[in-house]
């Protein structure tokens, strides 16, 4: 097909749909249809994404374009700096329609409600049929999730996960879970030690295509959050698969045991560091789970590791997507605890004397990555204890991580981390005092605050904020059965002690409000 001839269908591939198995490509005719891929300013800036995230996606898109061409597809690829680029999906589809005169538009559903909403008017505005197919990279469709959720009093991940195990047959012995239990999380809570062998994720040297993208991002997005270099992400399916193979060989064995651990200077521990690849389409979720199951069945990984890993993908990842499509658009503005404080400046700079927060934010600036416990029990925990507005917290998480897309980030932030949905997703708020962080990490040893001091100058801020959170949110939380124990402890506490906690916490919150150093 030459550049100007009419095509039958225009197949729009979005930036996080970089898989040859996309339903849109499977339904297209390579000889008569034409693929459209666009780099648009609107998507790169609707929140000011981390520079590494933009570079990863543009480079992965450009590499995918090459793969499609080699596979025989005709591709129209619009670069960010191409002349006439309108900067939006709709504008670029309009231009392509004028250029190519297609009979219709075909695409796989986008991952975000906002984008899907924007597409609702396309058919009418463009005067062409727009066919939106379901995204078959997921093991549970939004419709299946809705059916699962209908009539249930509680939408707990654990029940959903067990049903998904049955559905896929992953880690099943007939009707029963392998090992006789669905969940081995109790074995997965060991703190790590700095003398353990620590693998590191596979690093890929930027090729010419990536270097061009890095220059583009440096020029056009200089004021966005985060460091652009060193850039070592995989940007092709082949390299992403090699990165996962590296994880299977070096890290899976210890993945479960040290899943919740944190160590100073160790950014990745035994985590897979594949979420950015998986969410963009470079890796396939079910294939990863099968590979992990095989590793277990071949005796290369213990069950607590294999089950723990599969639960994250088959359970949590599918579940949060289900919640997202079930509850949007209202979910984005949930604020059950009526938290109104602004996000502290140190979320952008990492400049705080709290070692745990400084570590998590600094590595986020450097790598566009922090592992789950850093997100949940350090930055998330602090924001929740301090009463930060969940929509500001949500925007931060969406902006700063290379793996962040609203369908996965929003339920993790609003539901799991900030309890802003009032307990739809989590059965209790994920809060802790400094004790938990001290148990799971070595951060407290080199912190300017003392974790064992509960109140007054120099006390770990998490300690007083923890009790202040429970105290001020008592009207919302007093009937939560999982908080019975801490509320009983609070009620038994001497009034003078309670007042010390209150005044220490209020001094901390006041410093946050005055934007003073913490
Ligand atoms: C506040 C908050 C925000 C988050 N935002 C995102 C996000 O924007 N994008 C994202 O992919 N994950 C998000 N997560 C989930 C999780 O932290 C990341 O998936 C994980 O840290 C990615 O690193 P990894 O690949 O090394 O994961 P590993 O720890 O090695 O886990 C393996 C895989 O399991 C999946 N997974 C694990 N936990 C979750 C979860 N809770 N929800 C969905 N998938 C999960 C991921 O695909 C991950 O790659 C968030 C968690 C919290 C608490
Ligand atoms: S003492 Fe408190 S603030 Fe410091 S690292 Fe430990 S938990 Fe974090």
mmCIF file of N, CA, C and O in Angstrom, residues 163-194:
data_model
loop_
_atom_site.group_PDB
_atom_site.id
_atom_site.type_symbol
_atom_site.label_atom_id
_atom_site.label_comp_id
_atom_site.label_asym_id
_atom_site.label_seq_id
_atom_site.Cartn_x
_atom_site.Cartn_y
_atom_site.Cartn_z
ATOM 1 N N UNK A 163 -11.193 -17.369 43.051
ATOM 2 C CA UNK A 163 -11.985 -17.657 41.851
ATOM 3 C C UNK A 163 -11.119 -17.604 40.595
ATOM 4 O O UNK A 163 -11.309 -18.394 39.671
ATOM 5 N N UNK A 164 -10.180 -16.673 40.571
ATOM 6 C CA UNK A 164 -9.287 -16.580 39.400
ATOM 7 C C UNK A 164 -8.335 -17.774 39.329
ATOM 8 O O UNK A 164 -7.973 -18.217 38.235
ATOM 9 N N UNK A 165 -7.924 -18.273 40.465
ATOM 10 C CA UNK A 165 -7.088 -19.492 40.466
ATOM 11 C C UNK A 165 -7.889 -20.647 39.853
ATOM 12 O O UNK A 165 -7.377 -21.408 39.042
ATOM 13 N N UNK A 166 -9.138 -20.759 40.286
ATOM 14 C CA UNK A 166 -9.986 -21.842 39.757
ATOM 15 C C UNK A 166 -10.179 -21.652 38.253
ATOM 16 O O UNK A 166 -10.100 -22.600 37.486
ATOM 17 N N UNK A 167 -10.423 -20.399 37.857
ATOM 18 C CA UNK A 167 -10.704 -20.133 36.437
ATOM 19 C C UNK A 167 -9.507 -20.463 35.545
ATOM 20 O O UNK A 167 -9.658 -21.042 34.481
ATOM 21 N N UNK A 168 -8.316 -20.068 35.991
ATOM 22 C CA UNK A 168 -7.129 -20.253 35.130
ATOM 23 C C UNK A 168 -6.440 -21.583 35.385
ATOM 24 O O UNK A 168 -5.618 -22.007 34.585
ATOM 25 N N UNK A 169 -6.732 -22.208 36.513
ATOM 26 C CA UNK A 169 -6.044 -23.464 36.857
ATOM 27 C C UNK A 169 -4.630 -23.235 37.369
ATOM 28 O O UNK A 169 -3.889 -24.187 37.613
ATOM 29 N N UNK A 170 -4.263 -21.958 37.572
ATOM 30 C CA UNK A 170 -2.894 -21.684 38.043
ATOM 31 C C UNK A 170 -2.727 -22.172 39.473
ATOM 32 O O UNK A 170 -3.574 -21.899 40.337
ATOM 33 N N UNK A 171 -1.637 -22.876 39.720
ATOM 34 C CA UNK A 171 -1.320 -23.429 41.043
ATOM 35 C C UNK A 171 -2.500 -24.192 41.649
ATOM 36 O O UNK A 171 -2.818 -24.011 42.823
ATOM 37 N N UNK A 172 -3.119 -25.020 40.829
ATOM 38 C CA UNK A 172 -4.221 -25.843 41.323
ATOM 39 C C UNK A 172 -3.848 -27.318 41.188
ATOM 40 O O UNK A 172 -3.169 -27.725 40.238
ATOM 41 N N UNK A 173 -4.293 -28.100 42.173
ATOM 42 C CA UNK A 173 -4.250 -29.558 42.052
ATOM 43 C C UNK A 173 -5.698 -29.993 41.972
ATOM 44 O O UNK A 173 -6.361 -30.126 43.005
ATOM 45 N N UNK A 174 -6.188 -30.136 40.783
ATOM 46 C CA UNK A 174 -7.620 -30.425 40.629
ATOM 47 C C UNK A 174 -8.437 -29.271 41.176
ATOM 48 O O UNK A 174 -8.254 -28.123 40.772
ATOM 49 N N UNK A 175 -9.292 -29.574 42.144
ATOM 50 C CA UNK A 175 -10.177 -28.553 42.726
ATOM 51 C C UNK A 175 -9.473 -27.741 43.823
ATOM 52 O O UNK A 175 -9.997 -26.753 44.308
ATOM 53 N N UNK A 176 -8.303 -28.220 44.244
ATOM 54 C CA UNK A 176 -7.671 -27.644 45.445
ATOM 55 C C UNK A 176 -6.422 -26.842 45.122
ATOM 56 O O UNK A 176 -5.722 -27.144 44.147
ATOM 57 N N UNK A 177 -6.151 -25.855 45.979
ATOM 58 C CA UNK A 177 -4.919 -25.083 45.751
ATOM 59 C C UNK A 177 -3.698 -25.950 46.044
ATOM 60 O O UNK A 177 -3.726 -26.745 46.978
ATOM 61 N N UNK A 178 -2.676 -25.785 45.240
ATOM 62 C CA UNK A 178 -1.424 -26.513 45.480
ATOM 63 C C UNK A 178 -0.920 -26.185 46.885
ATOM 64 O O UNK A 178 -0.967 -25.031 47.314
ATOM 65 N N UNK A 179 -0.492 -27.200 47.612
ATOM 66 C CA UNK A 179 0.046 -26.975 48.960
ATOM 67 C C UNK A 179 -1.039 -26.879 50.020
ATOM 68 O O UNK A 179 -0.742 -26.628 51.183
ATOM 69 N N UNK A 180 -2.311 -27.002 49.589
ATOM 70 C CA UNK A 180 -3.412 -27.041 50.549
ATOM 71 C C UNK A 180 -3.859 -25.676 51.068
ATOM 72 O O UNK A 180 -4.779 -25.589 51.876
ATOM 73 N N UNK A 181 -3.211 -24.593 50.633
ATOM 74 C CA UNK A 181 -3.610 -23.244 51.099
ATOM 75 C C UNK A 181 -3.616 -22.308 49.904
ATOM 76 O O UNK A 181 -2.794 -22.445 48.992
ATOM 77 N N UNK A 182 -4.506 -21.322 49.955
ATOM 78 C CA UNK A 182 -4.565 -20.353 48.850
ATOM 79 C C UNK A 182 -3.456 -19.320 48.969
ATOM 80 O O UNK A 182 -3.028 -18.728 47.990
ATOM 81 N N UNK A 183 -3.009 -19.073 50.180
ATOM 82 C CA UNK A 183 -2.192 -17.881 50.425
ATOM 83 C C UNK A 183 -1.090 -18.207 51.439
ATOM 84 O O UNK A 183 -1.376 -18.751 52.507
ATOM 85 N N UNK A 184 0.151 -17.881 51.064
ATOM 86 C CA UNK A 184 1.281 -18.188 51.953
ATOM 87 C C UNK A 184 1.921 -16.907 52.492
ATOM 88 O O UNK A 184 3.110 -16.874 52.790
ATOM 89 N N UNK A 185 1.107 -15.873 52.623
ATOM 90 C CA UNK A 185 1.641 -14.561 52.984
ATOM 91 C C UNK A 185 2.320 -14.532 54.354
ATOM 92 O O UNK A 185 3.223 -13.734 54.575
ATOM 93 N N UNK A 186 1.881 -15.403 55.243
ATOM 94 C CA UNK A 186 2.483 -15.407 56.589
ATOM 95 C C UNK A 186 3.982 -15.688 56.517
ATOM 96 O O UNK A 186 4.744 -15.274 57.383
ATOM 97 N N UNK A 187 4.395 -16.411 55.453
ATOM 98 C CA UNK A 187 5.827 -16.736 55.314
ATOM 99 C C UNK A 187 6.590 -15.622 54.598
ATOM 100 O O UNK A 187 7.784 -15.727 54.358
ATOM 101 N N UNK A 188 5.857 -14.558 54.240
ATOM 102 C CA UNK A 188 6.455 -13.542 53.363
ATOM 103 C C UNK A 188 6.718 -12.222 54.072
ATOM 104 O O UNK A 188 6.554 -11.165 53.489
ATOM 105 N N UNK A 189 7.119 -12.271 55.312
ATOM 106 C CA UNK A 189 7.251 -10.997 56.037
ATOM 107 C C UNK A 189 8.595 -10.833 56.708
ATOM 108 O O UNK A 189 8.703 -10.191 57.741
ATOM 109 N N UNK A 190 9.625 -11.387 56.111
ATOM 110 C CA UNK A 190 10.936 -11.291 56.754
ATOM 111 C C UNK A 190 11.639 -9.999 56.361
ATOM 112 O O UNK A 190 11.650 -9.635 55.189
ATOM 113 N N UNK A 191 12.269 -9.348 57.337
ATOM 114 C CA UNK A 191 13.109 -8.199 56.957
ATOM 115 C C UNK A 191 14.375 -8.708 56.268
ATOM 116 O O UNK A 191 14.839 -9.810 56.584
ATOM 117 N N UNK A 192 14.926 -7.933 55.349
ATOM 118 C CA UNK A 192 16.158 -8.372 54.668
ATOM 119 C C UNK A 192 17.377 -7.921 55.469
ATOM 120 O O UNK A 192 17.270 -7.081 56.352
ATOM 121 N N UNK A 193 18.534 -8.504 55.146
ATOM 122 C CA UNK A 193 19.771 -8.058 55.800
ATOM 123 C C UNK A 193 20.731 -7.584 54.715
ATOM 124 O O UNK A 193 20.736 -8.118 53.598
ATOM 125 N N UNK A 194 21.567 -6.633 55.070
ATOM 126 C CA UNK A 194 22.424 -6.063 54.028
ATOM 127 C C UNK A 194 23.510 -7.038 53.571
ATOM 128 O O UNK A 194 24.123 -6.832 52.533
#
